[in-house]
GROMACS .gro file of C-alpha atoms in nm:
model
  147
    1MET     CA    1  -3.632   5.125  -0.163
    2ALA     CA    2  -3.544   4.790  -0.331
    3LYS     CA    3  -3.579   4.474  -0.134
    4THR     CA    4  -3.279   4.236  -0.133
    5GLN     CA    5  -3.331   3.882  -0.233
    6ASP     CA    6  -3.317   3.600   0.019
    7PHE     CA    7  -3.014   3.407  -0.109
    8THR     CA    8  -3.035   3.157   0.181
    9ALA     CA    9  -3.372   3.037   0.070
   10MET     CA   10  -3.262   3.028  -0.288
   11MET     CA   11  -2.952   2.823  -0.205
   12LYS     CA   12  -3.163   2.588   0.012
   13ASP     CA   13  -3.401   2.533  -0.279
   14MET     CA   14  -3.115   2.476  -0.523
   15MET     CA   15  -2.936   2.225  -0.298
   16GLY     CA   16  -3.265   2.051  -0.233
   17ALA     CA   17  -3.320   2.011  -0.605
   18PHE     CA   18  -2.984   1.838  -0.644
   19PRO     CA   19  -2.973   1.582  -0.362
   20MET     CA   20  -2.631   1.448  -0.259
   21ASP     CA   21  -2.572   1.082  -0.196
   22THR     CA   22  -2.354   1.053   0.119
   23LYS     CA   23  -2.353   0.671   0.084
   24ALA     CA   24  -2.123   0.699  -0.214
   25MET     CA   25  -1.875   0.899   0.001
   26GLU     CA   26  -1.903   0.645   0.281
   27ASP     CA   27  -1.842   0.358   0.036
   28ALA     CA   28  -1.537   0.539  -0.109
   29PHE     CA   29  -1.392   0.588   0.240
   30LYS     CA   30  -1.453   0.223   0.326
   31SER     CA   31  -1.288   0.112  -0.002
   32SER     CA   32  -0.990   0.338   0.070
   33ALA     CA   33  -0.956   0.204   0.422
   34ALA     CA   34  -0.971  -0.155   0.301
   35LEU     CA   35  -0.707  -0.087   0.034
   36ASN     CA   36  -0.481   0.080   0.292
   37GLU     CA   37  -0.522  -0.225   0.522
   38LYS     CA   38  -0.414  -0.455   0.240
   39LEU     CA   39  -0.121  -0.238   0.145
   40ALA     CA   40  -0.009  -0.224   0.506
   41ALA     CA   41  -0.028  -0.601   0.530
   42VAL     CA   42   0.206  -0.632   0.228
   43ALA     CA   43   0.454  -0.382   0.376
   44ILE     CA   44   0.450  -0.540   0.716
   45GLY     CA   45   0.489  -0.889   0.571
   46ALA     CA   46   0.790  -0.769   0.364
   47ALA     CA   47   0.942  -0.607   0.672
   48GLU     CA   48   0.895  -0.929   0.878
   49GLN     CA   49   1.063  -1.136   0.610
   50SER     CA   50   1.347  -0.887   0.576
   51ALA     CA   51   1.403  -0.892   0.950
   52GLU     CA   52   1.417  -1.273   0.948
   53ILE     CA   53   1.676  -1.272   0.665
   54SER     CA   54   1.883  -1.009   0.848
   55THR     CA   55   1.875  -1.198   1.181
   56LYS     CA   56   1.977  -1.524   1.015
   57TRP     CA   57   2.258  -1.344   0.829
   58THR     CA   58   2.384  -1.193   1.151
   59LYS     CA   59   2.374  -1.527   1.336
   60ASP     CA   60   2.572  -1.698   1.048
   61THR     CA   61   2.824  -1.419   1.046
   62LEU     CA   62   2.880  -1.433   1.423
   63SER     CA   63   2.916  -1.814   1.424
   64LYS     CA   64   3.179  -1.789   1.145
   65MET     CA   65   3.363  -1.516   1.337
   66GLY     CA   66   3.389  -1.753   1.631
   67ALA     CA   67   3.583  -1.999   1.417
   68MET     CA   68   3.801  -1.724   1.282
   69SER     CA   69   3.891  -1.593   1.630
   70LYS     CA   70   4.024  -1.925   1.759
   71VAL     CA   71   4.391  -1.958   1.846
   72GLN     CA   72   4.591  -2.097   1.551
   73ALA     CA   73   4.911  -2.306   1.569
   74GLU     CA   74   5.086  -2.125   1.283
   75PRO     CA   75   5.074  -1.760   1.171
   76ALA     CA   76   4.968  -1.869   0.822
   77ASP     CA   77   4.661  -2.040   0.969
   78TYR     CA   78   4.534  -1.690   1.071
   79ALA     CA   79   4.555  -1.579   0.711
   80LYS     CA   80   4.376  -1.897   0.600
   81ALA     CA   81   4.103  -1.845   0.864
   82ALA     CA   82   4.053  -1.485   0.747
   83THR     CA   83   4.038  -1.589   0.386
   84ASP     CA   84   3.787  -1.867   0.464
   85PHE     CA   85   3.576  -1.620   0.660
   86ALA     CA   86   3.588  -1.363   0.372
   87SER     CA   87   3.491  -1.615   0.107
   88ALA     CA   88   3.213  -1.766   0.324
   89SER     CA   89   3.084  -1.417   0.397
   90ALA     CA   90   3.081  -1.323   0.029
   91GLU     CA   91   2.885  -1.639  -0.053
   92VAL     CA   92   2.631  -1.578   0.226
   93ALA     CA   93   2.601  -1.212   0.124
   94ALA     CA   94   2.507  -1.315  -0.230
   95GLU     CA   95   2.248  -1.562  -0.100
   96ASN     CA   96   2.097  -1.306   0.136
   97MET     CA   97   2.087  -1.027  -0.118
   98ALA     CA   98   1.898  -1.262  -0.350
   99ALA     CA   99   1.655  -1.337  -0.065
  100PHE     CA  100   1.605  -0.965  -0.004
  101ALA     CA  101   1.544  -0.921  -0.376
  102GLU     CA  102   1.278  -1.192  -0.372
  103VAL     CA  103   1.101  -1.021  -0.084
  104ALA     CA  104   1.106  -0.687  -0.260
  105LYS     CA  105   0.985  -0.850  -0.585
  106LYS     CA  106   0.694  -1.020  -0.408
  107ALA     CA  107   0.599  -0.697  -0.225
  108GLN     CA  108   0.610  -0.507  -0.552
  109THR     CA  109   0.397  -0.770  -0.738
  110ASP     CA  110   0.143  -0.780  -0.454
  111THR     CA  111   0.118  -0.399  -0.443
  112VAL     CA  112   0.064  -0.374  -0.821
  113GLU     CA  113  -0.203  -0.639  -0.807
  114LEU     CA  114  -0.381  -0.458  -0.525
  115LEU     CA  115  -0.366  -0.123  -0.695
  116MET     CA  116  -0.493  -0.267  -1.023
  117ALA     CA  117  -0.785  -0.438  -0.847
  118ALA     CA  118  -0.857  -0.118  -0.657
  119GLY     CA  119  -0.849   0.087  -0.979
  120LYS     CA  120  -1.087  -0.148  -1.145
  121ASP     CA  121  -1.326  -0.137  -0.847
  122MET     CA  122  -1.306   0.245  -0.830
  123SER     CA  123  -1.372   0.272  -1.203
  124GLU     CA  124  -1.683   0.058  -1.168
  125GLU     CA  125  -1.799   0.256  -0.867
  126ALA     CA  126  -1.736   0.587  -1.038
  127THR     CA  127  -1.928   0.472  -1.347
  128ALA     CA  128  -2.222   0.368  -1.134
  129ALA     CA  129  -2.212   0.696  -0.935
  130VAL     CA  130  -2.199   0.911  -1.246
  131LYS     CA  131  -2.487   0.713  -1.401
  132LYS     CA  132  -2.695   0.758  -1.083
  133ALA     CA  133  -2.611   1.126  -1.055
  134THR     CA  134  -2.699   1.183  -1.425
  135GLU     CA  135  -3.036   1.017  -1.367
  136GLU     CA  136  -3.097   1.233  -1.055
  137VAL     CA  137  -3.000   1.552  -1.230
  138THR     CA  138  -3.216   1.464  -1.530
  139THR     CA  139  -3.517   1.395  -1.301
  140ALA     CA  140  -3.455   1.721  -1.112
  141ALA     CA  141  -3.424   1.917  -1.432
  142LYS     CA  142  -3.749   1.774  -1.560
  143LYS     CA  143  -3.924   1.863  -1.233
  144ALA     CA  144  -3.782   2.213  -1.252
  145ALA     CA  145  -3.895   2.247  -1.615
  146THR     CA  146  -4.252   2.146  -1.532
  147LYS     CA  147  -4.285   2.406  -1.253
   0.00000   0.00000   0.00000
């Protein structure tokens, strides 16, 4: 009767011939975590600035509404107060929308810069890892050929 081969031993020998560098995986994880931290800081900073703009806008609007809601001497004065409120609100809206646009532009610029730097770093790390792996495989192949 034919004896079956021990595939466990064969796999163990094969995996031992091609060692794996877990440090590269750890470094990749650390790089990814650092990038995520920086991206989160950009997002949180943009959210904080947006909240400040929104709060200021609300306070300005409420203070102008107070002036509009005062008792007027003539009926035409109510129309003038409403018109003044509307024009002031339109002006403030334009200013605040521009401020929101600046926050978004800065967040976008910072994100692109982070991603480009991360891409460059990953490219350099990948090149180094491939070079090291190639050297290890070549060494392992030479050892296997001499056996």
